[in-house]
mmCIF file of C-alpha atoms in Angstrom:
data_model
loop_
_atom_site.group_PDB
_atom_site.id
_atom_site.type_symbol
_atom_site.label_atom_id
_atom_site.label_comp_id
_atom_site.label_asym_id
_atom_site.label_seq_id
_atom_site.Cartn_x
_atom_site.Cartn_y
_atom_site.Cartn_z
ATOM 1 C CA UNK A 1 -26.030 -120.056 77.382
ATOM 2 C CA UNK A 2 -23.636 -122.930 76.658
ATOM 3 C CA UNK A 3 -20.185 -122.643 78.140
ATOM 4 C CA UNK A 4 -17.509 -121.582 75.687
ATOM 5 C CA UNK A 5 -13.859 -122.388 76.208
ATOM 6 C CA UNK A 6 -11.368 -119.550 76.694
ATOM 7 C CA UNK A 7 -9.768 -120.443 73.396
ATOM 8 C CA UNK A 8 -13.075 -120.276 71.585
ATOM 9 C CA UNK A 9 -13.781 -116.921 73.215
ATOM 10 C CA UNK A 10 -10.455 -115.517 72.053
ATOM 11 C CA UNK A 11 -11.135 -116.741 68.515
ATOM 12 C CA UNK A 12 -14.531 -115.132 68.518
ATOM 13 C CA UNK A 13 -13.081 -111.842 69.743
ATOM 14 C CA UNK A 14 -10.679 -111.863 66.813
ATOM 15 C CA UNK A 15 -13.482 -112.684 64.398
ATOM 16 C CA UNK A 16 -15.487 -109.733 65.710
ATOM 17 C CA UNK A 17 -12.565 -107.303 65.541
ATOM 18 C CA UNK A 18 -11.545 -108.324 62.028
ATOM 19 C CA UNK A 19 -15.096 -108.001 60.758
ATOM 20 C CA UNK A 20 -15.570 -104.656 62.484
ATOM 21 C CA UNK A 21 -12.387 -103.272 60.956
ATOM 22 C CA UNK A 22 -13.529 -104.303 57.471
ATOM 23 C CA UNK A 23 -16.980 -102.864 58.078
ATOM 24 C CA UNK A 24 -15.691 -99.502 59.377
ATOM 25 C CA UNK A 25 -13.215 -99.271 56.506
ATOM 26 C CA UNK A 26 -15.897 -99.963 53.928
ATOM 27 C CA UNK A 27 -18.719 -97.811 55.278
ATOM 28 C CA UNK A 28 -17.003 -95.281 57.541
ATOM 29 C CA UNK A 29 -17.635 -95.095 61.287
ATOM 30 C CA UNK A 30 -21.035 -93.412 61.007
ATOM 31 C CA UNK A 31 -22.009 -95.588 58.064
ATOM 32 C CA UNK A 32 -21.225 -98.841 59.890
ATOM 33 C CA UNK A 33 -24.697 -99.585 61.243
ATOM 34 C CA UNK A 34 -25.341 -102.452 63.621
ATOM 35 C CA UNK A 35 -27.001 -104.367 60.767
ATOM 36 C CA UNK A 36 -23.896 -103.934 58.614
ATOM 37 C CA UNK A 37 -21.622 -104.949 61.482
ATOM 38 C CA UNK A 38 -23.708 -108.119 61.987
ATOM 39 C CA UNK A 39 -23.454 -108.993 58.312
ATOM 40 C CA UNK A 40 -19.711 -108.381 58.021
ATOM 41 C CA UNK A 41 -18.866 -110.140 61.291
ATOM 42 C CA UNK A 42 -21.288 -113.014 60.751
ATOM 43 C CA UNK A 43 -22.708 -112.872 64.289
ATOM 44 C CA UNK A 44 -25.859 -111.408 65.797
ATOM 45 C CA UNK A 45 -25.765 -108.084 67.644
ATOM 46 C CA UNK A 46 -26.349 -109.975 70.873
ATOM 47 C CA UNK A 47 -23.241 -112.085 70.321
ATOM 48 C CA UNK A 48 -21.154 -109.091 69.245
ATOM 49 C CA UNK A 49 -22.169 -106.832 72.107
ATOM 50 C CA UNK A 50 -21.526 -109.654 74.518
ATOM 51 C CA UNK A 51 -17.835 -109.082 73.744
ATOM 52 C CA UNK A 52 -17.864 -105.325 73.083
ATOM 53 C CA UNK A 53 -20.608 -103.280 74.749
ATOM 54 C CA UNK A 54 -20.745 -100.633 71.980
ATOM 55 C CA UNK A 55 -19.551 -99.628 68.530
ATOM 56 C CA UNK A 56 -17.280 -97.170 70.289
ATOM 57 C CA UNK A 57 -15.638 -99.993 72.240
ATOM 58 C CA UNK A 58 -15.033 -101.880 69.016
ATOM 59 C CA UNK A 59 -13.362 -98.850 67.469
ATOM 60 C CA UNK A 60 -11.271 -98.112 70.562
ATOM 61 C CA UNK A 61 -9.986 -101.681 70.729
ATOM 62 C CA UNK A 62 -8.937 -101.500 67.063
ATOM 63 C CA UNK A 63 -7.276 -98.107 67.563
ATOM 64 C CA UNK A 64 -5.425 -99.382 70.612
ATOM 65 C CA UNK A 65 -4.109 -102.343 68.666
ATOM 66 C CA UNK A 66 -2.814 -100.026 65.939
ATOM 67 C CA UNK A 67 -0.954 -97.951 68.506
ATOM 68 C CA UNK A 68 0.507 -100.977 70.197
ATOM 69 C CA UNK A 69 1.632 -102.395 66.866
ATOM 70 C CA UNK A 70 3.341 -99.142 65.819
ATOM 71 C CA UNK A 71 5.047 -98.916 69.162
ATOM 72 C CA UNK A 72 6.262 -102.494 68.858
ATOM 73 C CA UNK A 73 7.627 -101.929 65.346
ATOM 74 C CA UNK A 74 9.454 -98.814 66.547
ATOM 75 C CA UNK A 75 11.060 -100.621 69.455
ATOM 76 C CA UNK A 76 11.878 -103.838 67.621
ATOM 77 C CA UNK A 77 12.785 -102.586 64.167
ATOM 78 C CA UNK A 78 13.427 -98.855 64.459
ATOM 79 C CA UNK A 79 12.155 -95.694 62.876
ATOM 80 C CA UNK A 80 12.546 -96.583 59.184
ATOM 81 C CA UNK A 81 10.312 -99.599 59.711
ATOM 82 C CA UNK A 82 7.592 -97.417 61.293
ATOM 83 C CA UNK A 83 7.615 -95.042 58.325
ATOM 84 C CA UNK A 84 7.457 -97.966 55.900
ATOM 85 C CA UNK A 85 4.538 -99.382 57.875
ATOM 86 C CA UNK A 86 2.516 -96.144 57.840
ATOM 87 C CA UNK A 87 2.802 -95.688 54.083
ATOM 88 C CA UNK A 88 1.337 -99.182 53.649
ATOM 89 C CA UNK A 89 -1.649 -98.775 55.966
ATOM 90 C CA UNK A 90 -5.126 -99.201 54.520
ATOM 91 C CA UNK A 91 -6.314 -95.719 53.447
ATOM 92 C CA UNK A 92 -9.935 -96.664 54.139
ATOM 93 C CA UNK A 93 -9.139 -97.569 57.724
ATOM 94 C CA UNK A 94 -7.039 -94.426 58.196
ATOM 95 C CA UNK A 95 -10.017 -92.353 57.044
ATOM 96 C CA UNK A 96 -12.185 -93.914 59.774
ATOM 97 C CA UNK A 97 -9.745 -92.539 62.317
ATOM 98 C CA UNK A 98 -9.988 -89.082 60.730
ATOM 99 C CA UNK A 99 -13.764 -89.210 60.857
ATOM 100 C CA UNK A 100 -13.453 -89.386 64.635
ATOM 101 C CA UNK A 101 -10.938 -86.561 65.098
ATOM 102 C CA UNK A 102 -13.712 -84.027 65.699
ATOM 103 C CA UNK A 103 -15.107 -86.211 68.431
ATOM 104 C CA UNK A 104 -11.691 -86.700 70.040
ATOM 105 C CA UNK A 105 -11.513 -82.933 70.458
ATOM 106 C CA UNK A 106 -15.115 -82.164 71.408
ATOM 107 C CA UNK A 107 -16.254 -85.180 73.444
ATOM 108 C CA UNK A 108 -14.408 -85.141 76.735
ATOM 109 C CA UNK A 109 -15.209 -88.716 77.658
ATOM 110 C CA UNK A 110 -14.227 -90.082 74.262
ATOM 111 C CA UNK A 111 -11.039 -88.034 74.426
ATOM 112 C CA UNK A 112 -10.163 -89.584 77.763
ATOM 113 C CA UNK A 113 -10.815 -93.077 76.458
ATOM 114 C CA UNK A 114 -8.664 -92.583 73.378
ATOM 115 C CA UNK A 115 -5.848 -90.909 75.325
ATOM 116 C CA UNK A 116 -5.736 -93.782 77.731
ATOM 117 C CA UNK A 117 -5.322 -96.236 74.886
ATOM 118 C CA UNK A 118 -2.966 -94.300 72.708
ATOM 119 C CA UNK A 119 0.716 -94.913 72.617
ATOM 120 C CA UNK A 120 2.329 -91.551 72.242
ATOM 121 C CA UNK A 121 5.910 -91.731 73.316
ATOM 122 C CA UNK A 122 5.796 -94.747 75.609
ATOM 123 C CA UNK A 123 8.648 -95.386 78.019
ATOM 124 C CA UNK A 124 9.847 -98.212 75.751
ATOM 125 C CA UNK A 125 9.859 -95.945 72.696
ATOM 126 C CA UNK A 126 11.622 -93.222 74.601
ATOM 127 C CA UNK A 127 14.293 -95.609 75.869
ATOM 128 C CA UNK A 128 14.803 -96.856 72.319
ATOM 129 C CA UNK A 129 15.159 -93.261 71.092
ATOM 130 C CA UNK A 130 17.652 -92.423 73.800
ATOM 131 C CA UNK A 131 19.690 -95.517 72.947
ATOM 132 C CA UNK A 132 19.689 -94.432 69.298
ATOM 133 C CA UNK A 133 20.820 -90.945 70.332
ATOM 134 C CA UNK A 134 23.704 -92.412 72.324
ATOM 135 C CA UNK A 135 24.626 -94.623 69.387
ATOM 136 C CA UNK A 136 24.757 -91.539 67.135
ATOM 137 C CA UNK A 137 21.783 -92.576 65.046
ATOM 138 C CA UNK A 138 19.814 -89.509 66.158
ATOM 139 C CA UNK A 139 21.179 -86.105 67.052
ATOM 140 C CA UNK A 140 21.865 -85.580 70.710
ATOM 141 C CA UNK A 141 21.327 -81.825 70.896
ATOM 142 C CA UNK A 142 17.564 -82.381 71.192
ATOM 143 C CA UNK A 143 15.477 -84.134 73.834
ATOM 144 C CA UNK A 144 14.155 -87.554 72.917
ATOM 145 C CA UNK A 145 10.709 -86.009 73.326
ATOM 146 C CA UNK A 146 11.444 -83.348 70.697
ATOM 147 C CA UNK A 147 12.642 -85.958 68.235
ATOM 148 C CA UNK A 148 9.635 -88.108 69.048
ATOM 149 C CA UNK A 149 7.095 -85.344 68.402
ATOM 150 C CA UNK A 150 8.731 -84.399 65.102
ATOM 151 C CA UNK A 151 8.604 -88.021 63.971
ATOM 152 C CA UNK A 152 4.988 -88.159 65.101
ATOM 153 C CA UNK A 153 4.296 -85.059 63.006
ATOM 154 C CA UNK A 154 5.745 -86.663 59.883
ATOM 155 C CA UNK A 155 3.829 -89.911 60.515
ATOM 156 C CA UNK A 156 0.595 -87.935 60.938
ATOM 157 C CA UNK A 157 1.261 -86.152 57.660
ATOM 158 C CA UNK A 158 1.853 -89.450 55.839
ATOM 159 C CA UNK A 159 -1.316 -90.949 57.322
ATOM 160 C CA UNK A 160 -3.451 -87.968 56.316
ATOM 161 C CA UNK A 161 -2.124 -87.824 52.756
ATOM 162 C CA UNK A 162 -2.581 -91.566 52.377
ATOM 163 C CA UNK A 163 -6.138 -91.471 53.753
ATOM 164 C CA UNK A 164 -7.048 -88.814 51.194
ATOM 165 C CA UNK A 165 -5.506 -90.727 48.312
ATOM 166 C CA UNK A 166 -2.845 -88.059 47.764
ATOM 167 C CA UNK A 167 0.393 -88.985 46.098
ATOM 168 C CA UNK A 168 2.954 -89.502 48.851
ATOM 169 C CA UNK A 169 6.536 -88.368 48.479
ATOM 170 C CA UNK A 170 8.759 -91.421 47.820
ATOM 171 C CA UNK A 171 9.464 -93.266 51.063
ATOM 172 C CA UNK A 172 13.226 -93.129 50.506
ATOM 173 C CA UNK A 173 13.009 -89.345 50.166
ATOM 174 C CA UNK A 174 11.014 -89.046 53.382
ATOM 175 C CA UNK A 175 13.502 -91.223 55.245
ATOM 176 C CA UNK A 176 16.446 -89.314 53.857
ATOM 177 C CA UNK A 177 14.997 -85.897 54.765
ATOM 178 C CA UNK A 178 13.968 -87.175 58.168
ATOM 179 C CA UNK A 179 17.546 -88.310 58.775
ATOM 180 C CA UNK A 180 18.792 -84.888 57.679
ATOM 181 C CA UNK A 181 16.466 -83.310 60.229
ATOM 182 C CA UNK A 182 16.973 -85.583 63.229
ATOM 183 C CA UNK A 183 19.826 -87.898 62.296
ATOM 184 C CA UNK A 184 23.080 -87.882 64.235
ATOM 185 C CA UNK A 185 25.345 -87.439 61.231
ATOM 186 C CA UNK A 186 25.459 -84.300 59.145
ATOM 187 C CA UNK A 187 24.303 -84.593 55.577
ATOM 188 C CA UNK A 188 27.619 -85.108 53.875
ATOM 189 C CA UNK A 189 26.666 -86.055 50.378
ATOM 190 C CA UNK A 190 23.778 -84.643 48.416
ATOM 191 C CA UNK A 191 21.128 -87.111 47.307
ATOM 192 C CA UNK A 192 22.008 -86.186 43.774
ATOM 193 C CA UNK A 193 24.541 -83.898 42.229
ATOM 194 C CA UNK A 194 23.065 -80.397 41.972
ATOM 195 C CA UNK A 195 21.848 -79.706 38.429
ATOM 196 C CA UNK B 1 -37.545 -60.657 43.165
ATOM 197 C CA UNK B 2 -36.143 -57.177 43.800
ATOM 198 C CA UNK B 3 -32.942 -56.289 42.003
ATOM 199 C CA UNK B 4 -29.860 -56.389 44.179
ATOM 200 C CA UNK B 5 -26.733 -54.450 43.343
ATOM 201 C CA UNK B 6 -23.507 -56.354 42.594
ATOM 202 C CA UNK B 7 -22.012 -54.935 45.750
ATOM 203 C CA UNK B 8 -24.932 -56.150 47.865
ATOM 204 C CA UNK B 9 -24.644 -59.579 46.232
ATOM 205 C CA UNK B 10 -20.938 -59.804 47.078
ATOM 206 C CA UNK B 11 -21.678 -58.836 50.674
ATOM 207 C CA UNK B 12 -24.349 -61.456 50.952
ATOM 208 C CA UNK B 13 -22.027 -64.111 49.525
ATOM 209 C CA UNK B 14 -19.522 -63.274 52.261
ATOM 210 C CA UNK B 15 -22.213 -63.366 54.924
ATOM 211 C CA UNK B 16 -23.238 -66.832 53.731
ATOM 212 C CA UNK B 17 -19.695 -68.163 53.618
ATOM 213 C CA UNK B 18 -18.755 -66.821 57.035
ATOM 214 C CA UNK B 19 -21.896 -68.261 58.602
ATOM 215 C CA UNK B 20 -21.399 -71.600 56.866
ATOM 216 C CA UNK B 21 -17.822 -71.859 58.105
ATOM 217 C CA UNK B 22 -18.932 -71.199 61.681
ATOM 218 C CA UNK B 23 -21.760 -73.699 61.358
ATOM 219 C CA UNK B 24 -19.555 -76.475 59.898
ATOM 220 C CA UNK B 25 -16.910 -75.840 62.553
ATOM 221 C CA UNK B 26 -19.438 -76.035 65.355
ATOM 222 C CA UNK B 27 -21.498 -79.019 64.215
ATOM 223 C CA UNK B 28 -19.248 -80.858 61.781
ATOM 224 C CA UNK B 29 -20.100 -81.310 58.099
ATOM 225 C CA UNK B 30 -22.713 -84.011 58.650
ATOM 226 C CA UNK B 31 -24.107 -82.229 61.697
ATOM 227 C CA UNK B 32 -24.591 -78.921 59.854
ATOM 228 C CA UNK B 33 -28.212 -79.387 58.827
ATOM 229 C CA UNK B 34 -29.968 -76.904 56.548
ATOM 230 C CA UNK B 35 -31.908 -75.596 59.560
ATOM 231 C CA UNK B 36 -28.650 -74.965 61.432
ATOM 232 C CA UNK B 37 -27.082 -73.293 58.397
ATOM 233 C CA UNK B 38 -30.129 -70.992 58.128
ATOM 234 C CA UNK B 39 -29.875 -70.044 61.780
ATOM 235 C CA UNK B 40 -26.125 -69.400 61.732
ATOM 236 C CA UNK B 41 -26.178 -67.498 58.432
ATOM 237 C CA UNK B 42 -29.380 -65.569 59.211
ATOM 238 C CA UNK B 43 -30.953 -66.225 55.823
ATOM 239 C CA UNK B 44 -33.566 -68.674 54.553
ATOM 240 C CA UNK B 45 -32.542 -71.798 52.658
ATOM 241 C CA UNK B 46 -34.008 -70.242 49.513
ATOM 242 C CA UNK B 47 -31.710 -67.225 49.818
ATOM 243 C CA UNK B 48 -28.671 -69.352 50.687
ATOM 244 C CA UNK B 49 -29.121 -71.861 47.891
ATOM 245 C CA UNK B 50 -29.661 -69.027 45.460
ATOM 246 C CA UNK B 51 -25.931 -68.349 45.922
ATOM 247 C CA UNK B 52 -24.679 -71.889 46.533
ATOM 248 C CA UNK B 53 -26.724 -74.740 45.061
ATOM 249 C CA UNK B 54 -25.752 -77.244 47.796
ATOM 250 C CA UNK B 55 -24.010 -77.747 51.122
ATOM 251 C CA UNK B 56 -21.213 -79.364 49.146
ATOM 252 C CA UNK B 57 -20.760 -76.187 47.103
ATOM 253 C CA UNK B 58 -20.529 -74.158 50.288
ATOM 254 C CA UNK B 59 -17.830 -76.446 51.633
ATOM 255 C CA UNK B 60 -15.892 -76.506 48.369
ATOM 256 C CA UNK B 61 -15.859 -72.722 48.141
ATOM 257 C CA UNK B 62 -14.511 -72.488 51.697
ATOM 258 C CA UNK B 63 -11.881 -75.161 51.006
ATOM 259 C CA UNK B 64 -10.805 -73.395 47.835
ATOM 260 C CA UNK B 65 -10.387 -70.141 49.724
ATOM 261 C CA UNK B 66 -8.176 -71.857 52.281
ATOM 262 C CA UNK B 67 -5.966 -73.242 49.535
ATOM 263 C CA UNK B 68 -5.732 -69.905 47.769
ATOM 264 C CA UNK B 69 -4.848 -68.167 51.020
ATOM 265 C CA UNK B 70 -2.094 -70.665 51.861
ATOM 266 C CA UNK B 71 -0.691 -70.355 48.368
ATOM 267 C CA UNK B 72 -0.693 -66.565 48.640
ATOM 268 C CA UNK B 73 1.065 -66.619 52.013
ATOM 269 C CA UNK B 74 3.700 -68.969 50.613
ATOM 270 C CA UNK B 75 4.373 -66.770 47.602
ATOM 271 C CA UNK B 76 4.258 -63.435 49.410
ATOM 272 C CA UNK B 77 5.809 -64.298 52.757
ATOM 273 C CA UNK B 78 7.626 -67.598 52.337
ATOM 274 C CA UNK B 79 7.579 -70.996 53.976
ATOM 275 C CA UNK B 80 7.981 -69.967 57.621
ATOM 276 C CA UNK B 81 4.841 -67.848 57.354
ATOM 277 C CA UNK B 82 2.867 -70.824 55.976
ATOM 278 C CA UNK B 83 3.930 -73.028 58.889
ATOM 279 C CA UNK B 84 3.021 -70.270 61.368
ATOM 280 C CA UNK B 85 -0.359 -69.926 59.677
ATOM 281 C CA UNK B 86 -1.189 -73.644 59.836
ATOM 282 C CA UNK B 87 -0.437 -73.932 63.546
ATOM 283 C CA UNK B 88 -2.938 -71.110 64.160
ATOM 284 C CA UNK B 89 -5.815 -72.520 62.100
ATOM 285 C CA UNK B 90 -9.094 -73.232 63.835
ATOM 286 C CA UNK B 91 -8.994 -76.900 64.963
ATOM 287 C CA UNK B 92 -12.766 -77.192 64.594
ATOM 288 C CA UNK B 93 -12.630 -76.121 60.967
ATOM 289 C CA UNK B 94 -9.652 -78.414 60.275
ATOM 290 C CA UNK B 95 -11.660 -81.334 61.646
ATOM 291 C CA UNK B 96 -14.457 -80.611 59.135
ATOM 292 C CA UNK B 97 -11.927 -81.147 56.369
ATOM 293 C CA UNK B 98 -10.885 -84.464 57.923
ATOM 294 C CA UNK B 99 -14.489 -85.592 58.131
ATOM 295 C CA UNK B 100 -14.575 -85.382 54.331
ATOM 296 C CA UNK B 101 -11.324 -87.233 53.617
ATOM 297 C CA UNK B 102 -13.155 -90.528 53.237
ATOM 298 C CA UNK B 103 -15.426 -88.963 50.661
ATOM 299 C CA UNK B 104 -12.501 -87.430 48.770
ATOM 300 C CA UNK B 105 -11.141 -90.918 48.283
ATOM 301 C CA UNK B 106 -14.353 -92.847 47.621
ATOM 302 C CA UNK B 107 -16.581 -90.399 45.739
ATOM 303 C CA UNK B 108 -15.120 -89.888 42.281
ATOM 304 C CA UNK B 109 -17.112 -86.773 41.507
ATOM 305 C CA UNK B 110 -16.345 -85.124 44.822
ATOM 306 C CA UNK B 111 -12.686 -86.019 44.363
ATOM 307 C CA UNK B 112 -12.658 -84.303 40.972
ATOM 308 C CA UNK B 113 -14.291 -81.188 42.381
ATOM 309 C CA UNK B 114 -11.851 -80.921 45.262
ATOM 310 C CA UNK B 115 -8.818 -81.612 43.055
ATOM 311 C CA UNK B 116 -9.849 -78.891 40.690
ATOM 312 C CA UNK B 117 -10.021 -76.397 43.528
ATOM 313 C CA UNK B 118 -6.992 -77.445 45.457
ATOM 314 C CA UNK B 119 -3.721 -75.657 45.253
ATOM 315 C CA UNK B 120 -1.089 -78.293 45.445
ATOM 316 C CA UNK B 121 2.113 -76.939 44.041
ATOM 317 C CA UNK B 122 0.804 -74.144 41.824
ATOM 318 C CA UNK B 123 3.088 -72.631 39.186
ATOM 319 C CA UNK B 124 3.484 -69.541 41.391
ATOM 320 C CA UNK B 125 4.495 -71.649 44.417
ATOM 321 C CA UNK B 126 6.883 -73.673 42.326
ATOM 322 C CA UNK B 127 8.510 -70.553 40.862
ATOM 323 C CA UNK B 128 8.893 -69.153 44.367
ATOM 324 C CA UNK B 129 10.495 -72.401 45.530
ATOM 325 C CA UNK B 130 12.898 -72.432 42.602
ATOM 326 C CA UNK B 131 13.873 -68.823 43.321
ATOM 327 C CA UNK B 132 14.535 -69.793 46.939
ATOM 328 C CA UNK B 133 16.654 -72.727 45.765
ATOM 329 C CA UNK B 134 18.730 -70.436 43.547
ATOM 330 C CA UNK B 135 19.117 -67.994 46.433
ATOM 331 C CA UNK B 136 20.474 -70.830 48.614
ATOM 332 C CA UNK B 137 17.504 -70.813 50.966
ATOM 333 C CA UNK B 138 16.555 -74.360 49.967
ATOM 334 C CA UNK B 139 18.868 -77.158 48.896
ATOM 335 C CA UNK B 140 19.354 -77.483 45.182
ATOM 336 C CA UNK B 141 20.064 -81.214 44.979
ATOM 337 C CA UNK B 142 16.313 -81.919 45.035
ATOM 338 C CA UNK B 143 13.544 -80.985 42.609
ATOM 339 C CA UNK B 144 11.271 -78.163 43.689
ATOM 340 C CA UNK B 145 8.490 -80.750 43.555
ATOM 341 C CA UNK B 146 10.283 -82.998 46.062
ATOM 342 C CA UNK B 147 10.779 -80.103 48.446
ATOM 343 C CA UNK B 148 7.160 -79.063 47.937
ATOM 344 C CA UNK B 149 5.726 -82.498 48.759
ATOM 345 C CA UNK B 150 7.872 -82.813 51.883
ATOM 346 C CA UNK B 151 6.680 -79.412 53.076
ATOM 347 C CA UNK B 152 3.118 -80.471 52.281
ATOM 348 C CA UNK B 153 3.670 -83.600 54.364
ATOM 349 C CA UNK B 154 4.774 -81.570 57.372
ATOM 350 C CA UNK B 155 1.847 -79.142 56.969
ATOM 351 C CA UNK B 156 -0.579 -82.078 56.792
ATOM 352 C CA UNK B 157 0.917 -83.488 59.974
ATOM 353 C CA UNK B 158 0.545 -80.163 61.784
ATOM 354 C CA UNK B 159 -3.052 -79.804 60.599
ATOM 355 C CA UNK B 160 -3.993 -83.305 61.739
ATOM 356 C CA UNK B 161 -2.383 -82.965 65.168
ATOM 357 C CA UNK B 162 -4.027 -79.572 65.646
ATOM 358 C CA UNK B 163 -7.453 -80.847 64.564
ATOM 359 C CA UNK B 164 -7.213 -83.626 67.151
ATOM 360 C CA UNK B 165 -6.155 -81.264 69.931
ATOM 361 C CA UNK B 166 -2.726 -82.908 70.197
ATOM 362 C CA UNK B 167 0.169 -80.957 71.599
ATOM 363 C CA UNK B 168 2.180 -79.659 68.643
ATOM 364 C CA UNK B 169 5.957 -79.552 68.692
ATOM 365 C CA UNK B 170 7.088 -75.925 69.222
ATOM 366 C CA UNK B 171 6.872 -73.993 65.947
ATOM 367 C CA UNK B 172 10.509 -72.891 66.169
ATOM 368 C CA UNK B 173 11.582 -76.508 66.477
ATOM 369 C CA UNK B 174 9.518 -77.509 63.440
ATOM 370 C CA UNK B 175 10.984 -74.658 61.386
ATOM 371 C CA UNK B 176 14.494 -75.482 62.501
ATOM 372 C CA UNK B 177 14.184 -79.199 61.667
ATOM 373 C CA UNK B 178 12.496 -78.374 58.388
ATOM 374 C CA UNK B 179 15.457 -76.147 57.509
ATOM 375 C CA UNK B 180 17.832 -78.965 58.428
ATOM 376 C CA UNK B 181 15.939 -81.247 56.054
ATOM 377 C CA UNK B 182 15.402 -78.966 53.062
ATOM 378 C CA UNK B 183 17.411 -75.814 53.778
ATOM 379 C CA UNK B 184 20.332 -74.803 51.581
ATOM 380 C CA UNK B 185 22.862 -74.440 54.369
ATOM 381 C CA UNK B 186 24.189 -77.306 56.436
ATOM 382 C CA UNK B 187 23.284 -77.329 60.080
ATOM 383 C CA UNK B 188 26.386 -75.730 61.546
ATOM 384 C CA UNK B 189 25.497 -75.140 65.135
ATOM 385 C CA UNK B 190 23.396 -77.396 67.303
ATOM 386 C CA UNK B 191 20.184 -75.886 68.644
ATOM 387 C CA UNK B 192 21.586 -76.425 72.088
ATOM 388 C CA UNK B 193 24.822 -77.765 73.410
ATOM 389 C CA UNK B 194 24.583 -81.554 73.770
ATOM 390 C CA UNK B 195 23.998 -82.546 77.374
#
């Protein structure tokens, strides 16, 4: 095998991951056969599995990147930005994640692998939340963990509705109601004058 | 074929549906082969498909019953009861629904069939919501539809987290935050004294 530079390797990894994401989104996880992955990625199975030993590893790497990205947006830009991000995610890709929910619950090994890679409330997210509580952005009569799981609940709901092609409530409404639930300030003015 | 009384037919329909639900929950929708459905239901494929022409019809009937049940709980017992119901649903059965989300979005005919059977905000639910708004239980500066879709969002989030075996936020916390978001009264007392 010819030697490949580190840079070239990194490029190839990206090529594989991008192609795999498109392929999963188009055909579903089960539907993404090795032949389809080869076609979409533009590399042979040998080349692909040289970087990722299995389809499962490809999926897990993509899922881990999603988590890391969400976590980063939360820490760098705050909660509103995370909500805005989720409502823009590709429904086809979200549905791939749903296809695997059964397996997350029933396959112990897969569960462990996904847990390990998932960003729930990371220390950085928690610190950010606690800062926001101190600054009065979020209410301080709840633990950061309680606020975090409620936000997670709303994000899960948005993701599921979007994956199924359901009409989402307007983002501004979601943000406003979320602030009423977990925001530091009381709701002083109604969104609209009562009819 | 011997004649079967209407009562016997209704019983058999229930037997089929109960067995199908167990079978889907255990093996997933794709994994529930006709042979497995026969075994779990205790009837031959001929007998089963005499009542339901396809696996899809079996699933749709079960999904429709879920929707009708949720709608009934909402109307008869109110929102808190619906939330309490969702957090108790069988995770394995919820995951079957998730497995089909991709198909809901990509298969036009399946989408139409599921839409037709789904209770989003039925007239009865909407009337109940509007009554609750007038009674001051829910805020009146939003449309009943806006309140309904936000509740739906939270229920979707609970269902997804439960299907994946994630730790749910405590039900009392969810209800309390939901009331802060859409309840008629302002949050007057913190859940706990700030630390």
